[in-house]
CSV table of C-alpha atoms in Angstrom, one decimal:
chain,number,residue,atom,x,y,z
G,1,MET,CA,-23.0,-0.2,15.9
G,2,GLU,CA,-24.0,-3.5,14.3
G,3,GLN,CA,-23.5,-7.1,16.2
G,4,GLN,CA,-23.1,-10.2,15.3
G,5,PRO,CA,-25.9,-12.1,16.3
G,6,ALA,CA,-25.3,-15.0,18.7
G,7,PRO,CA,-24.6,-18.3,18.0
G,8,ALA,CA,-27.4,-20.6,18.1
G,9,PRO,CA,-26.1,-23.7,19.3
G,10,ASP,CA,-28.5,-26.5,17.3
G,11,GLY,CA,-30.3,-25.9,13.4
G,12,PRO,CA,-29.5,-24.5,10.4
G,13,VAL,CA,-29.3,-20.9,11.6
G,14,GLY,CA,-26.7,-21.7,13.9
G,15,ALA,CA,-24.5,-24.0,11.5
G,16,ILE,CA,-25.1,-20.5,9.4
G,17,GLU,CA,-23.7,-18.3,12.2
G,18,THR,CA,-20.7,-20.0,13.2
G,19,VAL,CA,-19.5,-20.6,9.5
G,20,PHE,CA,-20.2,-16.5,9.4
G,21,ARG,CA,-18.0,-16.1,12.7
G,22,MET,CA,-15.6,-18.5,11.2
G,23,GLU,CA,-15.2,-16.8,7.9
G,24,SER,CA,-16.1,-13.1,8.5
G,25,PRO,CA,-12.8,-11.9,8.9
G,26,ARG,CA,-11.5,-12.9,5.8
G,27,VAL,CA,-15.0,-11.9,4.0
G,28,ILE,CA,-14.5,-8.3,5.7
G,29,ALA,CA,-10.6,-8.1,4.9
G,30,GLY,CA,-11.4,-9.1,1.6
G,31,VAL,CA,-14.2,-6.6,0.7
G,32,THR,CA,-12.0,-3.7,2.3
G,33,ARG,CA,-10.0,-4.4,-0.5
G,34,ILE,CA,-13.0,-3.3,-2.9
G,35,VAL,CA,-14.6,-0.2,-0.7
G,36,ARG,CA,-11.6,0.8,1.5
G,37,ASP,CA,-13.5,1.3,4.5
G,38,VAL,CA,-13.6,-1.2,7.1
G,39,GLY,CA,-16.8,-0.1,8.6
G,40,ILE,CA,-18.5,-0.5,5.2
G,41,ALA,CA,-17.0,-3.6,4.7
G,42,GLU,CA,-18.5,-4.8,7.7
G,43,GLU,CA,-21.6,-4.2,6.7
G,44,LEU,CA,-21.5,-5.6,3.4
G,45,ALA,CA,-20.1,-8.8,5.1
G,46,GLN,CA,-23.1,-8.1,7.4
G,47,ASP,CA,-25.5,-8.2,4.6
G,48,ALA,CA,-24.3,-11.5,3.2
G,49,LEU,CA,-24.7,-13.4,6.6
G,50,VAL,CA,-28.5,-11.8,6.0
G,51,ALA,CA,-28.7,-13.4,2.7
G,52,ALA,CA,-27.2,-16.9,3.6
G,53,LEU,CA,-29.7,-17.0,6.9
G,54,GLU,CA,-32.4,-16.3,3.8
G,55,GLN,CA,-31.4,-19.0,1.1
G,56,TRP,CA,-29.2,-21.9,3.0
G,57,PRO,CA,-32.2,-23.0,5.1
G,58,ARG,CA,-34.0,-23.4,1.7
G,59,ASP,CA,-31.5,-24.3,-0.7
G,60,GLY,CA,-28.9,-25.9,1.4
G,61,VAL,CA,-25.2,-24.9,2.7
G,62,PRO,CA,-23.2,-24.8,-0.4
G,63,ASP,CA,-20.0,-26.6,-0.4
G,64,ASN,CA,-18.0,-23.7,0.2
G,65,PRO,CA,-19.9,-21.5,2.3
G,66,GLY,CA,-17.2,-19.2,3.2
G,67,ALA,CA,-16.2,-18.8,-0.8
G,68,TRP,CA,-20.1,-18.2,-1.4
G,69,LEU,CA,-20.1,-15.7,1.9
G,70,MET,CA,-17.3,-13.6,-0.2
G,71,ALA,CA,-18.8,-14.0,-3.3
G,72,ALA,CA,-22.2,-12.6,-1.7
G,73,ALA,CA,-20.4,-9.5,0.0
G,74,ARG,CA,-17.8,-8.8,-3.1
G,75,HIS,CA,-21.0,-8.5,-5.4
G,76,ARG,CA,-22.8,-6.1,-3.0
G,77,ALA,CA,-19.4,-4.0,-2.9
G,78,ILE,CA,-18.7,-3.8,-6.5
G,79,ASP,CA,-22.6,-2.9,-6.9
G,80,LEU,CA,-21.8,-0.2,-4.2
G,81,VAL,CA,-18.8,1.1,-6.0
G,82,ARG,CA,-20.7,0.9,-9.0
G,83,ARG,CA,-23.2,3.5,-8.0
G,84,ARG,CA,-20.8,5.8,-6.7
G,85,GLU,CA,-19.3,8.1,-9.3
G,86,ARG,CA,-16.0,8.8,-7.9
G,87,TYR,CA,-15.0,5.5,-7.9
G,88,ALA,CA,-16.1,4.8,-11.8
G,89,ARG,CA,-12.0,5.0,-12.5
G,90,LYS,CA,-11.2,2.5,-9.7
G,91,LEU,CA,-14.2,0.2,-11.0
G,92,GLU,CA,-13.1,0.6,-14.3
G,93,GLU,CA,-9.6,-1.0,-13.2
G,94,VAL,CA,-10.2,-3.3,-10.3
G,95,GLY,CA,-13.5,-4.5,-10.3
G,96,ARG,CA,-13.5,-6.6,-13.8
G,97,ASP,CA,-10.1,-8.5,-12.1
G,98,LEU,CA,-11.7,-8.8,-8.6
G,99,GLN,CA,-14.8,-10.5,-9.7
G,100,ALA,CA,-13.1,-13.3,-11.9
G,101,ALA,CA,-10.5,-13.8,-9.0
G,102,PRO,CA,-10.5,-16.3,-6.3
G,103,TYR,CA,-12.1,-15.3,-3.0
G,104,HIS,CA,-8.6,-15.8,-1.3
G,105,VAL,CA,-5.3,-15.5,-2.6
G,106,ASP,CA,-2.2,-15.5,-0.6
G,107,VAL,CA,0.4,-15.1,-3.6
G,108,PRO,CA,3.5,-12.3,-2.4
G,109,SER,CA,3.7,-10.3,-5.8
G,110,ASP,CA,7.1,-8.1,-4.6
G,111,PRO,CA,10.0,-9.4,-2.3
G,112,ASP,CA,9.0,-6.5,0.0
G,113,ASP,CA,4.8,-6.6,-0.6
G,114,ILE,CA,2.5,-9.2,0.1
G,115,ASP,CA,-0.9,-10.2,-0.9
G,116,ASP,CA,-2.6,-11.1,2.1
G,117,ASP,CA,-5.6,-9.5,2.9
G,118,LEU,CA,-6.0,-10.4,6.1
G,119,LEU,CA,-2.9,-8.9,7.4
G,120,ARG,CA,-3.4,-5.4,5.3
G,121,LEU,CA,-6.6,-5.7,7.9
G,122,VAL,CA,-4.1,-6.1,10.8
G,123,PHE,CA,-1.8,-3.1,9.7
G,124,THR,CA,-4.6,-0.8,8.5
G,125,ALA,CA,-6.5,-1.1,12.2
G,126,CYS,CA,-2.9,-0.8,13.8
G,127,HIS,CA,-2.3,2.7,12.3
G,128,PRO,CA,-1.0,5.5,14.5
G,129,VAL,CA,-4.4,7.7,13.9
G,130,LEU,CA,-6.2,5.4,16.4
G,131,SER,CA,-5.4,4.7,20.1
G,132,ALA,CA,-4.1,1.9,21.4
G,133,GLU,CA,-7.2,0.9,22.8
G,134,SER,CA,-9.1,1.5,19.7
G,135,ARG,CA,-6.6,-0.8,17.5
G,136,ILE,CA,-7.3,-3.7,19.9
G,137,ALA,CA,-10.8,-3.2,20.0
G,138,LEU,CA,-11.4,-2.5,16.4
G,139,THR,CA,-9.0,-5.8,15.4
G,140,LEU,CA,-10.4,-8.3,17.8
G,141,ARG,CA,-14.0,-6.6,16.5
G,142,LEU,CA,-12.9,-7.3,12.5
G,143,LEU,CA,-10.6,-10.3,13.0
G,144,GLY,CA,-11.1,-12.0,16.1
G,145,GLY,CA,-14.6,-12.2,15.3
G,146,LEU,CA,-15.5,-11.2,18.9
G,147,THR,CA,-18.8,-9.6,19.8
G,148,THR,CA,-18.6,-6.0,21.6
G,149,ALA,CA,-20.2,-7.8,24.7
G,150,GLU,CA,-17.1,-10.3,24.6
G,151,ILE,CA,-14.5,-7.8,24.0
G,152,ALA,CA,-15.7,-5.9,27.0
G,153,ARG,CA,-15.4,-8.7,29.1
G,154,ALA,CA,-11.9,-9.5,28.3
G,155,PHE,CA,-10.9,-6.0,28.7
G,156,LEU,CA,-12.9,-5.5,31.8
G,157,VAL,CA,-14.4,-2.3,30.5
G,158,PRO,CA,-17.9,-1.6,30.1
G,159,GLU,CA,-19.6,-2.3,26.6
G,160,ALA,CA,-20.7,1.1,25.5
G,161,THR,CA,-16.9,1.8,26.0
G,162,VAL,CA,-15.6,-0.6,23.8
G,163,ALA,CA,-18.7,0.4,21.2
G,164,GLN,CA,-17.6,3.8,21.0
G,165,ARG,CA,-14.1,3.0,20.3
G,166,ILE,CA,-15.0,0.6,17.5
G,167,VAL,CA,-17.4,3.2,16.1
G,168,ARG,CA,-15.0,6.3,16.3
G,169,ALA,CA,-11.8,3.6,15.1
G,170,LYS,CA,-14.3,3.0,11.9
G,171,ARG,CA,-15.0,6.6,11.2
G,172,THR,CA,-11.2,7.5,11.7
G,173,LEU,CA,-10.0,5.6,9.6
G,174,ALA,CA,-12.5,6.4,6.9
G,175,THR,CA,-11.8,10.7,7.5
G,176,LYS,CA,-8.6,10.1,7.5
G,177,GLY,CA,-8.3,7.9,4.3
G,178,VAL,CA,-5.7,5.4,5.5
G,179,ALA,CA,-4.6,3.0,2.7
G,180,PHE,CA,-5.8,-0.3,3.0
G,181,GLU,CA,-1.7,-1.9,2.7
G,182,VAL,CA,0.7,-3.0,4.3
G,183,PRO,CA,2.7,-0.1,4.3
G,184,TYR,CA,6.8,0.1,3.9
G,185,GLY,CA,10.1,1.2,5.3
G,186,PRO,CA,9.8,3.2,9.0
G,187,GLU,CA,6.2,3.1,9.1
G,188,ARG,CA,5.8,-0.8,8.7
G,189,GLU,CA,8.2,-0.6,11.7
G,190,ALA,CA,6.2,1.8,13.5
G,191,ARG,CA,2.8,0.1,13.4
G,192,LEU,CA,5.1,-3.3,14.2
G,193,GLY,CA,4.4,-3.5,17.9
G,194,SER,CA,0.8,-3.3,17.6
G,195,VAL,CA,0.4,-5.9,15.0
G,196,LEU,CA,2.3,-8.2,16.9
G,197,GLU,CA,0.1,-7.6,20.0
G,198,ILE,CA,-2.9,-8.0,18.0
G,199,ILE,CA,-2.0,-11.2,16.4
G,200,TYR,CA,-1.0,-12.5,19.9
G,201,LEU,CA,-4.6,-11.6,21.1
G,202,VAL,CA,-6.3,-13.2,18.1
G,203,PHE,CA,-4.2,-16.7,19.0
G,204,ASN,CA,-5.0,-16.1,22.5
G,205,GLU,CA,-9.0,-15.9,22.3
G,206,GLY,CA,-8.3,-19.3,19.8
G,207,TYR,CA,-5.9,-20.8,22.3
G,208,ALA,CA,-8.5,-20.1,25.5
G,209,ALA,CA,-11.7,-18.6,24.5
G,210,THR,CA,-13.0,-15.5,26.7
G,211,ALA,CA,-16.3,-16.7,26.3
G,212,GLY,CA,-18.9,-19.6,25.2
G,213,ASP,CA,-19.4,-23.2,25.3
G,214,ASP,CA,-16.3,-24.1,23.7
G,215,LEU,CA,-12.4,-23.8,25.4
G,216,LEU,CA,-10.9,-23.3,21.8
G,217,ARG,CA,-11.3,-21.7,18.4
G,218,PRO,CA,-9.2,-23.4,16.2
G,219,ALA,CA,-9.8,-21.0,13.1
G,220,LEU,CA,-8.4,-18.0,15.1
G,221,CYS,CA,-5.7,-19.9,16.5
G,222,GLU,CA,-4.6,-21.1,12.1
G,223,ASP,CA,-5.2,-17.2,11.2
G,224,ALA,CA,-3.1,-15.9,13.7
G,225,LEU,CA,-0.3,-18.5,13.4
G,226,ARG,CA,-0.3,-18.0,9.3
G,227,LEU,CA,-0.2,-13.9,9.5
G,228,ALA,CA,2.8,-14.4,12.6
G,229,ARG,CA,4.5,-16.8,9.4
G,230,VAL,CA,4.2,-14.5,6.7
G,231,LEU,CA,5.0,-11.8,9.0
G,232,ALA,CA,8.8,-13.6,9.9
G,233,GLU,CA,8.7,-13.7,6.2
G,234,LEU,CA,8.0,-10.1,5.6
G,235,MET,CA,10.6,-8.7,8.2
G,236,PRO,CA,13.1,-11.5,8.8
G,237,LYS,CA,15.7,-9.2,10.9
G,238,GLU,CA,12.9,-8.8,13.6
G,239,PRO,CA,14.0,-10.8,16.4
G,240,GLU,CA,10.3,-10.2,18.2
G,241,VAL,CA,8.4,-11.8,14.8
G,242,HIS,CA,10.4,-14.7,14.8
G,243,GLY,CA,9.9,-14.7,18.6
G,244,LEU,CA,6.4,-14.5,18.1
G,245,ALA,CA,6.0,-17.0,15.5
G,246,ALA,CA,7.8,-19.6,17.7
G,247,LEU,CA,5.4,-18.6,20.7
G,248,LEU,CA,2.3,-19.3,18.7
G,249,GLU,CA,4.4,-22.7,16.8
G,250,PHE,CA,4.5,-24.4,20.7
G,251,GLN,CA,1.1,-23.3,21.5
G,252,ALA,CA,-0.5,-24.7,18.6
G,253,SER,CA,1.4,-27.7,19.0
G,254,ARG,CA,-0.7,-28.7,22.3
G,255,THR,CA,-3.9,-27.9,20.9
G,256,ALA,CA,-5.3,-31.6,20.1
G,257,ALA,CA,-4.1,-32.2,23.6
G,258,ARG,CA,-5.7,-29.8,25.7
G,259,THR,CA,-9.5,-30.9,25.5
G,260,GLY,CA,-11.1,-34.4,26.3
G,261,PRO,CA,-13.3,-36.2,24.1
G,262,ASP,CA,-16.5,-34.2,25.4
G,263,GLY,CA,-14.1,-31.0,24.6
G,264,GLY,CA,-13.6,-30.0,28.2
G,265,PRO,CA,-9.9,-28.5,29.0
G,266,VAL,CA,-7.3,-31.1,30.2
G,267,LEU,CA,-4.5,-29.5,32.2
G,268,LEU,CA,-1.0,-28.9,31.3
G,269,LYS,CA,0.2,-32.2,33.8
G,270,ASP,CA,-2.5,-34.3,32.8
G,271,GLN,CA,-2.1,-33.9,28.7
G,272,ASN,CA,-1.0,-36.9,26.5
G,273,ARG,CA,2.0,-35.4,25.4
G,274,ALA,CA,2.1,-37.9,22.0
G,275,ARG,CA,-0.5,-35.9,21.1
G,276,TRP,CA,1.4,-32.6,20.7
G,277,ASN,CA,2.4,-31.8,17.1
G,278,ARG,CA,6.1,-32.5,16.8
G,279,LEU,CA,6.3,-30.8,13.8
G,280,LEU,CA,5.1,-27.7,14.9
G,281,VAL,CA,7.5,-28.3,17.8
G,282,ALA,CA,10.1,-28.4,15.5
G,283,ARG,CA,8.8,-25.0,13.1
G,284,GLY,CA,9.1,-23.3,16.8
G,285,ILE,CA,12.6,-23.8,17.5
G,286,ALA,CA,13.3,-23.1,14.2
G,287,ALA,CA,11.7,-20.2,14.5
G,288,LEU,CA,13.4,-19.3,18.0
G,289,GLY,CA,16.4,-20.2,16.6
G,290,ARG,CA,16.3,-17.2,13.9
G,291,ALA,CA,15.3,-14.8,16.5
G,292,ASP,CA,18.4,-15.6,18.4
G,293,ALA,CA,20.2,-15.2,15.1
G,294,VAL,CA,19.3,-12.0,14.8
G,295,ALA,CA,18.8,-10.6,18.2
G,296,ALA,CA,21.1,-7.6,18.8
G,297,GLY,CA,20.7,-6.9,22.4
G,298,ALA,CA,18.5,-8.3,25.1
G,299,PRO,CA,15.7,-10.9,24.4
G,300,GLY,CA,12.2,-9.1,24.0
G,301,PRO,CA,9.0,-10.4,25.6
G,302,TYR,CA,7.6,-13.0,22.8
G,303,VAL,CA,11.2,-14.3,22.5
G,304,LEU,CA,11.1,-14.5,26.3
G,305,GLN,CA,7.7,-16.2,26.2
G,306,ALA,CA,8.9,-18.7,23.0
G,307,ALA,CA,11.8,-19.7,25.5
G,308,ILE,CA,9.2,-20.4,28.3
G,309,ALA,CA,7.0,-22.5,26.0
G,310,ALA,CA,10.2,-24.3,24.3
G,311,CYS,CA,10.7,-25.4,27.8
G,312,HIS,CA,7.4,-27.4,28.2
G,313,ALA,CA,7.9,-28.4,24.6
G,314,LEU,CA,11.1,-30.3,24.8
G,315,ALA,CA,10.0,-32.3,28.1
G,316,TYR,CA,8.7,-35.6,27.6
G,317,THR,CA,7.0,-35.4,30.6
G,318,TYR,CA,5.7,-33.2,33.0
G,319,GLU,CA,8.2,-33.9,36.1
G,320,GLU,CA,11.0,-33.3,33.6
G,321,THR,CA,10.0,-30.2,32.7
G,322,ASP,CA,13.1,-27.5,33.9
G,323,TRP,CA,10.8,-25.3,36.1
G,324,ALA,CA,13.8,-23.7,37.6
G,325,ARG,CA,14.3,-22.0,34.2
G,326,ILE,CA,11.0,-21.5,33.4
G,327,ALA,CA,10.7,-19.2,37.0
G,328,THR,CA,13.9,-17.5,35.7
G,329,LEU,CA,12.6,-16.7,32.3
G,330,TYR,CA,9.6,-15.3,34.0
G,331,GLY,CA,11.5,-13.5,36.4
G,332,LEU,CA,13.4,-11.8,33.3
G,333,LEU,CA,9.9,-11.2,31.3
G,334,ALA,CA,8.4,-9.4,34.6
G,335,ASP,CA,11.9,-7.2,34.5
G,336,ARG,CA,11.2,-6.7,30.8
G,337,SER,CA,7.7,-6.4,30.6
G,338,PRO,CA,6.2,-5.9,34.4
G,339,SER,CA,2.4,-7.3,34.6
G,340,PRO,CA,0.5,-9.0,37.5
G,341,VAL,CA,-0.4,-11.3,35.2
G,342,VAL,CA,3.4,-12.2,34.4
G,343,GLU,CA,3.7,-12.7,38.1
G,344,LEU,CA,1.0,-14.7,38.3
G,345,ASN,CA,2.4,-16.9,35.8
G,346,ARG,CA,6.0,-16.6,37.8
G,347,ALA,CA,4.3,-17.8,40.6
G,348,VAL,CA,3.2,-21.3,39.0
G,349,ALA,CA,6.7,-22.2,37.7
G,350,VAL,CA,8.3,-21.2,41.5
G,351,SER,CA,5.4,-23.5,42.9
G,352,MET,CA,6.8,-26.5,41.0
G,353,ALA,CA,10.8,-25.9,41.4
G,354,GLU,CA,10.6,-24.5,45.2
G,355,GLY,CA,7.0,-25.8,46.2
G,356,PRO,CA,4.1,-24.3,46.9
G,357,GLY,CA,4.5,-22.1,50.2
G,358,PRO,CA,7.2,-19.9,48.4
G,359,ALA,CA,4.6,-19.1,45.5
G,360,LEU,CA,1.8,-18.6,47.6
G,361,GLU,CA,3.5,-16.1,49.4
G,362,ILE,CA,3.7,-14.4,46.0
G,363,VAL,CA,0.1,-15.0,44.9
G,364,ASP,CA,-1.3,-13.1,48.1
G,365,ARG,CA,0.8,-10.3,47.3
G,366,LEU,CA,-1.2,-10.2,44.0
G,367,ALA,CA,-4.3,-10.0,45.8
G,368,ALA,CA,-4.1,-6.5,46.4
G,369,GLU,CA,-4.0,-5.5,41.9
G,370,PRO,CA,-6.8,-4.1,40.6
G,371,ALA,CA,-6.0,-5.6,37.3
G,372,LEU,CA,-6.7,-9.2,39.2
G,373,ARG,CA,-9.9,-8.4,40.8
G,374,ASP,CA,-11.7,-10.1,38.4
G,375,TYR,CA,-9.5,-12.4,37.0
G,376,HIS,CA,-10.8,-16.1,37.4
G,377,LEU,CA,-6.9,-17.5,37.4
G,378,LEU,CA,-5.9,-15.9,40.6
G,379,PRO,CA,-8.2,-17.6,43.0
G,380,SER,CA,-7.6,-20.8,40.6
G,381,VAL,CA,-4.0,-20.5,41.4
G,382,ARG,CA,-4.6,-20.0,44.5
G,383,GLY,CA,-6.6,-22.9,44.9
G,384,ASP,CA,-4.1,-25.0,43.5
G,385,LEU,CA,-1.4,-24.0,45.9
G,386,LEU,CA,-3.7,-24.5,49.4
G,387,ALA,CA,-4.5,-27.8,48.1
G,388,ARG,CA,-1.1,-29.0,47.6
G,389,LEU,CA,-0.9,-27.6,51.1
G,390,GLY,CA,-3.3,-29.6,52.5
G,391,ARG,CA,-5.8,-26.4,53.0
G,392,ARG,CA,-8.5,-28.0,51.4
G,393,ALA,CA,-11.5,-25.9,52.7
G,394,GLU,CA,-9.7,-23.0,51.7
G,395,ALA,CA,-8.9,-24.2,48.3
G,396,ARG,CA,-12.5,-25.0,47.6
G,397,GLU,CA,-13.5,-21.6,48.3
G,398,GLU,CA,-10.8,-20.4,46.3
G,399,PHE,CA,-12.2,-22.4,43.3
G,400,VAL,CA,-15.4,-21.7,43.9
G,401,ARG,CA,-14.9,-18.1,43.1
G,402,ALA,CA,-12.4,-18.7,40.5
G,403,ALA,CA,-15.3,-20.7,38.8
G,404,ALA,CA,-17.8,-17.8,39.9
G,405,LEU,CA,-15.7,-15.2,37.7
G,406,ALA,CA,-15.0,-17.8,34.9
G,407,ARG,CA,-16.9,-16.8,31.5
G,408,ASN,CA,-16.1,-19.4,29.7
G,409,GLU,CA,-18.4,-22.6,30.2
G,410,ARG,CA,-15.6,-25.0,29.9
G,411,GLU,CA,-13.1,-23.6,32.1
G,412,ARG,CA,-16.1,-23.1,35.1
G,413,GLU,CA,-17.5,-26.6,34.6
G,414,LEU,CA,-13.6,-27.6,35.5
G,415,LEU,CA,-13.3,-25.4,38.6
G,416,THR,CA,-16.4,-26.4,39.8
G,417,ALA,CA,-15.4,-29.6,39.5
G,418,ARG,CA,-11.8,-28.9,41.4
G,419,ALA,CA,-13.7,-27.5,44.3
G,420,GLU,CA,-15.9,-30.7,44.6
G,421,ASP,CA,-13.0,-32.5,44.8
G,422,CYS,CA,-11.8,-30.6,47.6
G,423,ARG,CA,-14.8,-31.2,50.0
């Protein structure tokens, strides 16, 4: 399958590829509206990138590069539609309006519908004709802008497996004639779990990039947060939708404080909380309140995670954080959605509420978990606990192992520095 070019660090080609990585989800979504085939839309977006690589170094980067890429891809899409007789009628009805329309519009057309191509793309990629693994791989490829290799590393599977999933997913959507739309009623509700998971994963990739030189990919966070807000308006009676929106608002509020002047990560305990965005915190509190207001039973995983994030957001200092409540909430989350990663996070909260000793017992029980075998945060957390217990030589070994497993350069630098501090 086609691969996005690896970003170049400097020069016009690197700038073009950076712009494309940021804008490609919107371009693919907008073109899919025309050609109704995500595979073809991705190819046309790649064609637009090739055109940019040819023209921008010569003519200069346009004032609005996203609009330029969208226009270039859309013109190719309309040309393709024109060449196909079976699309003649659709071209007559739709093509003229599409050529005159702005490249990106987010205006609701009906109380139960929304004119948002990115949200349509998510719902399309989450169609039940695809397996859960294929939905995630395809959407991270199209919406998250991740390469096949990055997705494979994130989910600890062979790159060939991910490539096959994506190819099969695009072929299945095309052969089954899956509509490019946000569905209504029961069908919308049936896809909701997958859609929420995808938005969550896209935000996480922006919040802590799987690989590369930068810790953050802000454009992905912004897209995911906007989609969560749109979905909350679209489905106001779904507590988990509001829970996800609240979680992303809280997490996004910390973005400015999460990196230092050199772009390196700043740990939560060292962050300047004056740089936290209090408007986003307030939005998170409001969204969490809406989730509680419409909840009919026990809180779901996203509501619980939002409640945990609220504990951090409402603490004016690291020391004032209600770690006992966070540990309790992680226990509830582990019961509702069992996961070794959740248990690892609970261990961190326990270490703050009860001390590093009890937390180390939890972490040591996780050492045999296959899912955490190559997860760099397991040795990272263990190293932190050992350092707090004064076992610095053992801590250093854990930080060295964590650095070797980390795929993001900024995280690797931080872990290496922590290992040196334990000498």
